[in-house]
Short mmCIF file of C-alpha atoms in Angstrom, two decimals:
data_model
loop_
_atom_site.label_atom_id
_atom_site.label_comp_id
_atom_site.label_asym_id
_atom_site.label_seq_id
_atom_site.Cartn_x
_atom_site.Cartn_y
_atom_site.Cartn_z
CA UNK A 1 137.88 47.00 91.84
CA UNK A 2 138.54 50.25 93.59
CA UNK A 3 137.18 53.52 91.93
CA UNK A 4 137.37 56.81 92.73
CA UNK A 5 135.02 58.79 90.30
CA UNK A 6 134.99 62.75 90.60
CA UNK A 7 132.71 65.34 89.60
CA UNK A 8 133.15 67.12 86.39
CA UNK A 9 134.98 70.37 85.52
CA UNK A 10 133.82 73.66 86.84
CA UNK A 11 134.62 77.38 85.92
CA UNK A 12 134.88 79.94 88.79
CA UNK A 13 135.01 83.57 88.85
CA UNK A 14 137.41 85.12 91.14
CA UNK A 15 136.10 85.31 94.74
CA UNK A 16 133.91 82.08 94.18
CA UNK A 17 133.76 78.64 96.09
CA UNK A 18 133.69 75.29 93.93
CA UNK A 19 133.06 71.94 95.84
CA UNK A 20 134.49 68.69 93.75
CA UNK A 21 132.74 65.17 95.12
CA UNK A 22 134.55 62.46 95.18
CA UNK A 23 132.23 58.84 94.97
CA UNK A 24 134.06 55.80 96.31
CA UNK A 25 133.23 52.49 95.55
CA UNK A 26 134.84 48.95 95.23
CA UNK A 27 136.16 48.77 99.16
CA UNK A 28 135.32 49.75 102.89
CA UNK A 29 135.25 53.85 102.24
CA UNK A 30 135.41 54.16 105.72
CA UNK A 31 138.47 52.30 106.19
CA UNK A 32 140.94 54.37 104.49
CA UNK A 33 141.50 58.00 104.35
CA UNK A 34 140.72 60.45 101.65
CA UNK A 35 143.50 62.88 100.02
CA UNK A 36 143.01 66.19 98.26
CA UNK A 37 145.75 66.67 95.97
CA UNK A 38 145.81 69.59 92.93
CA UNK A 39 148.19 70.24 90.27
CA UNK A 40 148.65 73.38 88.29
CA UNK A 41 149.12 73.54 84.60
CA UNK A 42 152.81 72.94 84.10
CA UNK A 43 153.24 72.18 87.53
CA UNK A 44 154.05 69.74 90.10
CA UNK A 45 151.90 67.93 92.60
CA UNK A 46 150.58 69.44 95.81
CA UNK A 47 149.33 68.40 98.92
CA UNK A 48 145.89 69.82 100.26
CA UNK A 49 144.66 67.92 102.71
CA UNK A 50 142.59 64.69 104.35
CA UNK A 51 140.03 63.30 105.65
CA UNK A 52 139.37 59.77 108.01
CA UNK A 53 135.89 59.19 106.12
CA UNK A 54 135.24 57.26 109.86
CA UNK A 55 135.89 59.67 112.21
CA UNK A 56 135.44 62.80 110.17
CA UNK A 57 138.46 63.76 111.37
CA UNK A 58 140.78 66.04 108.64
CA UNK A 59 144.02 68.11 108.64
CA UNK A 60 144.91 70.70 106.17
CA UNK A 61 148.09 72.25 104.80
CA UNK A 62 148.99 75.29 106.23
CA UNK A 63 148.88 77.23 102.64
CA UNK A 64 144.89 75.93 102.52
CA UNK A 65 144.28 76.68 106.10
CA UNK A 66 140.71 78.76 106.03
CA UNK A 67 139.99 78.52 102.53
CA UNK A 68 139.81 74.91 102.40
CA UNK A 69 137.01 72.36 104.00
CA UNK A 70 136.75 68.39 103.33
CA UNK A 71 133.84 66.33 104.62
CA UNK A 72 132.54 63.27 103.73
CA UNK A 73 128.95 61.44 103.61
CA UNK A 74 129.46 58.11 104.06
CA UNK A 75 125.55 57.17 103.13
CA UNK A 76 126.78 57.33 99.68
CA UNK A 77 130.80 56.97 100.09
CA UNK A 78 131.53 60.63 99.03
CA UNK A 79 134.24 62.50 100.00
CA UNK A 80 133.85 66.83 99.18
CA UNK A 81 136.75 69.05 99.08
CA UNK A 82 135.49 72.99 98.93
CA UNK A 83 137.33 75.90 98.48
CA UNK A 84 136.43 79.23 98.86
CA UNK A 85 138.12 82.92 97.69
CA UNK A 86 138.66 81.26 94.53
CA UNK A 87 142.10 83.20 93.12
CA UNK A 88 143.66 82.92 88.94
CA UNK A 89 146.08 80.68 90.60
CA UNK A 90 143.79 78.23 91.85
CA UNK A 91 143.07 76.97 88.38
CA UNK A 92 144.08 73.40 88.79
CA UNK A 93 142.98 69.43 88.50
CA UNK A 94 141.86 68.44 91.11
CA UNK A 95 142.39 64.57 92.66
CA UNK A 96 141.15 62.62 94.98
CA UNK A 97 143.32 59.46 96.00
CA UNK A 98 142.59 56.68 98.67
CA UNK A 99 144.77 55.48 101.75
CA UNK A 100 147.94 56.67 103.50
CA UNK A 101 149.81 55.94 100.29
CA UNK A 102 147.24 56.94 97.76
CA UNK A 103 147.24 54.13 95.91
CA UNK A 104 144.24 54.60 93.71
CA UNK A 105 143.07 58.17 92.11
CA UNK A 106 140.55 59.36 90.97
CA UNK A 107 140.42 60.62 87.16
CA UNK A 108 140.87 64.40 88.55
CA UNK A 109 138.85 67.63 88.06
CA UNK A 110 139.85 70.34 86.26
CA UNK A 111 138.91 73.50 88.25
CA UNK A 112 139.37 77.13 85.92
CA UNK A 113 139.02 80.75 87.96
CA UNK A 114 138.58 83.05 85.51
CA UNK A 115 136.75 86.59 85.41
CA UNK B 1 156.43 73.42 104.70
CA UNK B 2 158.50 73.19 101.91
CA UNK B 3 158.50 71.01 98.93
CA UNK B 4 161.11 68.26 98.84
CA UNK B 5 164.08 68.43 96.90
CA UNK B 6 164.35 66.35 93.74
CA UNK B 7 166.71 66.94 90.47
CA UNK B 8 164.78 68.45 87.81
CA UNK B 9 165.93 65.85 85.36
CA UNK B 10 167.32 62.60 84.95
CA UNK B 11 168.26 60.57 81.84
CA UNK B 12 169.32 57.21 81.33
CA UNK B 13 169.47 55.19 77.82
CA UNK B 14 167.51 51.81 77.52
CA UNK B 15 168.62 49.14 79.82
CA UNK B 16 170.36 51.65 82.35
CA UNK B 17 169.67 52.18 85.76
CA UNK B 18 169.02 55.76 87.23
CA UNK B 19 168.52 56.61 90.77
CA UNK B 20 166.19 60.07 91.29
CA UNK B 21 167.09 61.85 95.14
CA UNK B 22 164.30 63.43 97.28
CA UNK B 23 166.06 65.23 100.17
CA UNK B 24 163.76 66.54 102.85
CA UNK B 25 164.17 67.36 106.52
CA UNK B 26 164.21 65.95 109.96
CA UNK B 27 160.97 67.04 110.64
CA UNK B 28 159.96 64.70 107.69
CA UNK B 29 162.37 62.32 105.44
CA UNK B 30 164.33 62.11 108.26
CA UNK B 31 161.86 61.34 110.53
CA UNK B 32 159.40 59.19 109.38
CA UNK B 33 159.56 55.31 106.98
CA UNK B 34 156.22 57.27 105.34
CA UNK B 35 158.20 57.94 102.09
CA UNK B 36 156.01 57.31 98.61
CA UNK B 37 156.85 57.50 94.98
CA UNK B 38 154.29 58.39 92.21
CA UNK B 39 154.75 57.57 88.53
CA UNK B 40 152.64 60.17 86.76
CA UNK B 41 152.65 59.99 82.60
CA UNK B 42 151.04 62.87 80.93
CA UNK B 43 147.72 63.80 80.66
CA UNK B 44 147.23 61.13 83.55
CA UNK B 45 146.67 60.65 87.09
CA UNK B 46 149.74 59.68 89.20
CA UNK B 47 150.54 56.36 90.03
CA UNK B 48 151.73 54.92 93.19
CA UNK B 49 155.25 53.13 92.52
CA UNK B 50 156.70 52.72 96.30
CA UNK B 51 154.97 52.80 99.66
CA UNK B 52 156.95 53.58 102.99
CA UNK B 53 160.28 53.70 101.49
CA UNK B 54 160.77 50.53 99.96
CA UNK B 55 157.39 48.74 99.76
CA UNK B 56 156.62 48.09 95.91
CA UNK B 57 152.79 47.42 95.43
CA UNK B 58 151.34 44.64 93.76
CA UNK B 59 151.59 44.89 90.43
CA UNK B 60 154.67 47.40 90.22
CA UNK B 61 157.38 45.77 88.43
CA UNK B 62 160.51 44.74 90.22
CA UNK B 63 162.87 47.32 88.20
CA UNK B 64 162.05 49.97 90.87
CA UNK B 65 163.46 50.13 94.17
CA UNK B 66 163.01 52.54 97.09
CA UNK B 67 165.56 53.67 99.78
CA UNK B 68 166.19 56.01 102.60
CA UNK B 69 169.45 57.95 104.18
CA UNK B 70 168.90 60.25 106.41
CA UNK B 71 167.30 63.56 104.97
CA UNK B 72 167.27 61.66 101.77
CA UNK B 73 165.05 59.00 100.24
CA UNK B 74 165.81 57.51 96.62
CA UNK B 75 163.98 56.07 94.05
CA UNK B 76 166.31 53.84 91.72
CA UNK B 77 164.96 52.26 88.15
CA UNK B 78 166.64 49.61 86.78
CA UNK B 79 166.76 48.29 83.62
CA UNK B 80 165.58 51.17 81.71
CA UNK B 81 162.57 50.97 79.23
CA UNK B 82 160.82 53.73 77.04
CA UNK B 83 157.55 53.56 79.39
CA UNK B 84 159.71 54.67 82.27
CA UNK B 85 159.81 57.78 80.83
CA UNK B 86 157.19 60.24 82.68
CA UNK B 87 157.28 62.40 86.17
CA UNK B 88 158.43 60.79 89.43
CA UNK B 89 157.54 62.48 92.63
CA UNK B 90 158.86 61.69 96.00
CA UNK B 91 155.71 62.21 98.99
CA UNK B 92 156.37 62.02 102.74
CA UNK B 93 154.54 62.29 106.17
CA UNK B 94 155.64 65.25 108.15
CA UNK B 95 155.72 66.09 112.09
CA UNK B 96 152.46 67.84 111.36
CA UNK B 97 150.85 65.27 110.79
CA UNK B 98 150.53 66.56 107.13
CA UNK B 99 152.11 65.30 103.83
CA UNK B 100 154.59 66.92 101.62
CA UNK B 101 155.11 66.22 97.86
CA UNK B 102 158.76 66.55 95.81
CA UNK B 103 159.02 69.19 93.57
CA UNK B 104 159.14 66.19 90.80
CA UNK B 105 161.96 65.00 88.05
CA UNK B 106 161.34 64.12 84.73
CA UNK B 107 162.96 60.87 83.53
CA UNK B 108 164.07 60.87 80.00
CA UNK B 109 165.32 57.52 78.23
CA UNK B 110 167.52 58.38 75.59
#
Protein backbone atom coordinates (compact mmCIF):
# COMPACT_ATOMS: atom_id res chain seq x y z
CA UNK A 1 0.00 0.00 0.00
CA UNK A 2 1.13 3.53 -0.57
CA UNK A 3 2.92 5.36 2.39
CA UNK A 4 4.16 8.49 2.80
CA UNK A 5 6.11 8.59 6.20
CA UNK A 6 7.61 12.08 7.35
CA UNK A 7 10.18 13.09 9.64
CA UNK A 8 9.35 14.05 13.12
CA UNK A 9 8.60 17.45 14.70
CA UNK A 10 11.20 20.11 14.91
CA UNK A 11 11.48 23.46 16.92
CA UNK A 12 13.11 26.49 15.16
CA UNK A 13 14.28 29.70 16.37
CA UNK A 14 13.47 32.65 14.36
CA UNK A 15 15.89 33.12 11.41
CA UNK A 16 16.49 29.23 11.21
CA UNK A 17 16.05 26.64 8.27
CA UNK A 18 14.23 23.18 9.06
CA UNK A 19 14.25 20.47 6.25
CA UNK A 20 11.17 17.77 6.70
CA UNK A 21 11.93 14.29 4.55
CA UNK A 22 9.42 12.75 3.16
CA UNK A 23 10.12 8.55 2.53
CA UNK A 24 7.90 7.04 -0.15
CA UNK A 25 7.22 3.62 -0.47
CA UNK A 26 4.46 1.18 -1.78
CA UNK A 27 4.55 2.55 -5.69
CA UNK A 28 6.87 3.94 -8.56
CA UNK A 29 8.14 7.31 -6.50
CA UNK A 30 9.27 8.49 -9.59
CA UNK A 31 6.09 8.33 -11.30
CA UNK A 32 4.08 10.79 -9.52
CA UNK A 33 4.82 14.15 -8.20
CA UNK A 34 5.45 15.27 -4.71
CA UNK A 35 3.33 18.20 -2.92
CA UNK A 36 4.32 20.43 -0.03
CA UNK A 37 1.33 21.48 1.67
CA UNK A 38 1.29 23.30 5.47
CA UNK A 39 -1.45 24.25 7.64
CA UNK A 40 -1.42 26.70 10.48
CA UNK A 41 -3.00 26.15 13.81
CA UNK A 42 -6.60 27.12 13.30
CA UNK A 43 -6.11 27.47 9.81
CA UNK A 44 -6.82 26.34 6.43
CA UNK A 45 -4.74 24.43 3.94
CA UNK A 46 -1.99 25.94 1.82
CA UNK A 47 -0.22 25.26 -1.13
CA UNK A 48 3.73 25.31 -1.14
CA UNK A 49 4.96 23.72 -3.81
CA UNK A 50 6.19 20.42 -6.03
CA UNK A 51 8.38 18.40 -7.20
CA UNK A 52 8.51 15.63 -10.48
CA UNK A 53 10.73 13.16 -8.26
CA UNK A 54 11.87 12.10 -12.23
CA UNK A 55 12.92 15.05 -13.64
CA UNK A 56 13.73 17.06 -10.57
CA UNK A 57 11.82 19.50 -11.93
CA UNK A 58 9.68 21.83 -9.10
CA UNK A 59 7.55 25.04 -9.02
CA UNK A 60 6.86 27.08 -6.02
CA UNK A 61 4.16 29.47 -4.87
CA UNK A 62 4.91 32.85 -5.26
CA UNK A 63 4.48 33.61 -1.28
CA UNK A 64 7.49 30.72 -0.82
CA UNK A 65 9.47 31.97 -3.69
CA UNK A 66 13.30 32.19 -2.17
CA UNK A 67 12.69 30.82 1.10
CA UNK A 68 11.55 27.58 -0.04
CA UNK A 69 13.64 24.53 -1.85
CA UNK A 70 12.26 20.82 -2.60
CA UNK A 71 14.52 18.08 -3.92
CA UNK A 72 14.29 14.65 -3.94
CA UNK A 73 16.77 11.46 -3.76
CA UNK A 74 15.31 8.91 -5.45
CA UNK A 75 18.10 6.16 -4.15
CA UNK A 76 15.93 6.00 -1.20
CA UNK A 77 12.42 7.55 -2.52
CA UNK A 78 12.70 10.78 -0.39
CA UNK A 79 11.30 13.81 -1.16
CA UNK A 80 12.89 17.20 1.22
CA UNK A 81 11.08 20.36 1.51
CA UNK A 82 13.51 23.19 3.31
CA UNK A 83 12.76 26.41 4.39
CA UNK A 84 14.84 28.99 5.41
CA UNK A 85 14.26 32.65 7.46
CA UNK A 86 12.15 30.67 9.63
CA UNK A 87 9.35 33.51 10.91
CA UNK A 88 6.49 32.95 14.31
CA UNK A 89 4.15 32.46 11.51
CA UNK A 90 5.72 29.63 9.96
CA UNK A 91 4.75 27.39 12.81
CA UNK A 92 2.76 24.84 10.95
CA UNK A 93 2.24 20.85 10.03
CA UNK A 94 3.75 20.14 7.52
CA UNK A 95 2.44 17.39 4.62
CA UNK A 96 3.63 15.73 2.06
CA UNK A 97 0.96 14.18 -0.44
CA UNK A 98 1.51 12.10 -3.72
CA UNK A 99 0.20 12.76 -7.40
CA UNK A 100 -1.58 15.59 -9.21
CA UNK A 101 -4.54 15.00 -6.93
CA UNK A 102 -2.77 14.13 -3.74
CA UNK A 103 -4.36 11.25 -3.06
CA UNK A 104 -2.30 9.81 -0.28
CA UNK A 105 -0.56 12.00 2.69
CA UNK A 106 1.68 11.66 4.67
CA UNK A 107 0.97 11.77 8.62
CA UNK A 108 2.35 15.59 8.61
CA UNK A 109 5.09 17.38 10.62
CA UNK A 110 4.57 19.73 13.03
CA UNK A 111 7.14 22.54 12.53
CA UNK A 112 7.24 25.32 15.87
CA UNK A 113 9.49 28.80 15.37
CA UNK A 114 9.86 30.00 18.52
CA UNK A 115 12.66 32.25 20.25
CA UNK B 1 -2.78 34.11 -6.05
CA UNK B 2 -5.60 34.13 -4.00
CA UNK B 3 -7.35 31.53 -2.07
CA UNK B 4 -10.63 30.26 -3.50
CA UNK B 5 -13.81 31.23 -2.27
CA UNK B 6 -15.82 28.78 -0.19
CA UNK B 7 -18.77 29.53 2.52
CA UNK B 8 -17.43 29.35 5.88
CA UNK B 9 -20.17 27.00 6.95
CA UNK B 10 -22.65 24.70 5.88
CA UNK B 11 -25.22 22.59 7.80
CA UNK B 12 -27.49 20.03 6.85
CA UNK B 13 -29.49 17.49 9.30
CA UNK B 14 -29.05 13.63 8.76
CA UNK B 15 -30.19 12.37 5.48
CA UNK B 16 -30.00 15.90 3.72
CA UNK B 17 -28.08 16.90 0.94
CA UNK B 18 -25.77 20.07 1.02
CA UNK B 19 -23.86 21.45 -1.80
CA UNK B 20 -20.44 23.55 -0.58
CA UNK B 21 -19.33 26.42 -3.63
CA UNK B 22 -15.63 27.09 -4.45
CA UNK B 23 -15.58 30.12 -6.80
CA UNK B 24 -12.22 30.90 -8.31
CA UNK B 25 -11.07 32.67 -11.44
CA UNK B 26 -10.46 32.30 -15.09
CA UNK B 27 -7.01 32.01 -14.67
CA UNK B 28 -7.92 28.82 -12.61
CA UNK B 29 -11.60 27.26 -11.90
CA UNK B 30 -12.46 28.62 -14.94
CA UNK B 31 -9.82 27.42 -16.78
CA UNK B 32 -8.79 24.21 -16.00
CA UNK B 33 -11.08 20.34 -15.23
CA UNK B 34 -8.01 20.17 -12.36
CA UNK B 35 -10.60 20.83 -9.56
CA UNK B 36 -10.05 18.49 -6.16
CA UNK B 37 -11.92 18.14 -2.96
CA UNK B 38 -10.29 17.12 0.41
CA UNK B 39 -12.20 15.72 3.37
CA UNK B 40 -10.03 16.62 6.34
CA UNK B 41 -11.48 15.46 10.07
CA UNK B 42 -9.62 16.85 12.95
CA UNK B 43 -6.47 16.14 14.20
CA UNK B 44 -6.02 14.32 10.71
CA UNK B 45 -4.52 14.51 7.42
CA UNK B 46 -6.85 15.53 4.53
CA UNK B 47 -8.43 13.20 2.43
CA UNK B 48 -8.93 13.23 -1.21
CA UNK B 49 -12.86 13.06 -1.96
CA UNK B 50 -13.02 14.25 -5.84
CA UNK B 51 -10.36 14.38 -8.53
CA UNK B 52 -10.73 16.73 -11.68
CA UNK B 53 -14.10 17.92 -10.95
CA UNK B 54 -16.14 15.02 -10.79
CA UNK B 55 -13.86 11.94 -10.56
CA UNK B 56 -14.70 10.12 -7.13
CA UNK B 57 -11.73 7.74 -6.14
CA UNK B 58 -11.99 4.29 -5.32
CA UNK B 59 -13.22 3.82 -2.25
CA UNK B 60 -15.12 7.28 -1.79
CA UNK B 61 -18.65 6.62 -1.29
CA UNK B 62 -21.16 7.53 -3.92
CA UNK B 63 -23.00 10.30 -1.64
CA UNK B 64 -20.48 12.89 -2.96
CA UNK B 65 -20.56 14.44 -6.19
CA UNK B 66 -18.36 17.05 -7.90
CA UNK B 67 -19.30 19.79 -10.47
CA UNK B 68 -18.10 22.77 -12.34
CA UNK B 69 -19.76 26.26 -13.74
CA UNK B 70 -17.73 28.55 -14.85
CA UNK B 71 -15.66 30.37 -12.03
CA UNK B 72 -17.35 27.94 -9.78
CA UNK B 73 -16.84 24.29 -8.88
CA UNK B 74 -19.22 22.46 -6.27
CA UNK B 75 -18.98 19.79 -4.07
CA UNK B 76 -22.57 18.31 -3.22
CA UNK B 77 -23.12 15.49 -0.25
CA UNK B 78 -25.98 13.59 -0.29
CA UNK B 79 -27.59 11.74 2.10
CA UNK B 80 -26.19 13.25 5.11
CA UNK B 81 -24.45 11.16 7.90
CA UNK B 82 -22.67 12.26 11.24
CA UNK B 83 -19.09 11.25 9.70
CA UNK B 84 -19.64 13.85 7.03
CA UNK B 85 -19.12 16.24 9.44
CA UNK B 86 -15.35 17.67 9.17
CA UNK B 87 -13.52 20.44 6.73
CA UNK B 88 -14.00 20.33 2.95
CA UNK B 89 -11.57 22.18 0.82
CA UNK B 90 -11.89 22.89 -2.81
CA UNK B 91 -7.95 22.70 -4.70
CA UNK B 92 -7.35 23.73 -8.32
CA UNK B 93 -4.52 24.00 -10.98
CA UNK B 94 -3.79 27.52 -11.94
CA UNK B 95 -2.26 29.23 -15.26
CA UNK B 96 0.96 29.15 -13.31
CA UNK B 97 1.30 26.08 -13.38
CA UNK B 98 0.81 26.17 -9.52
CA UNK B 99 -2.11 24.98 -7.28
CA UNK B 100 -4.46 26.92 -5.19
CA UNK B 101 -6.40 25.63 -2.12
CA UNK B 102 -10.16 27.02 -0.87
CA UNK B 103 -10.22 28.87 2.06
CA UNK B 104 -12.29 25.66 3.49
CA UNK B 105 -16.09 25.19 5.01
CA UNK B 106 -16.95 23.35 7.83
CA UNK B 107 -19.90 20.95 7.44
CA UNK B 108 -22.05 20.58 10.44
CA UNK B 109 -24.90 17.80 10.60
CA UNK B 110 -27.41 18.86 12.86
Amino acid sequence: QVQLVQSGAEVKKPGASVKVSCRASGYTFTGYYIHWVRQAPGQGLEWMGWINPNSGDSKYAQKFQGRVSITRDTSINTAYMELIRLKSDDTAIYYCAKGEGRDSWGQGTLVTVSS
Amino acid sequence: QSALTQPASVSGSPGQSITISCTGTSSDVGSYNYVYWYQQHPGKAPKLMISDVSNRPSGVSNRFSGSKSGNTASLTISGLQADDEADYYCSSYTSSRTYVFGSGTKVTVL
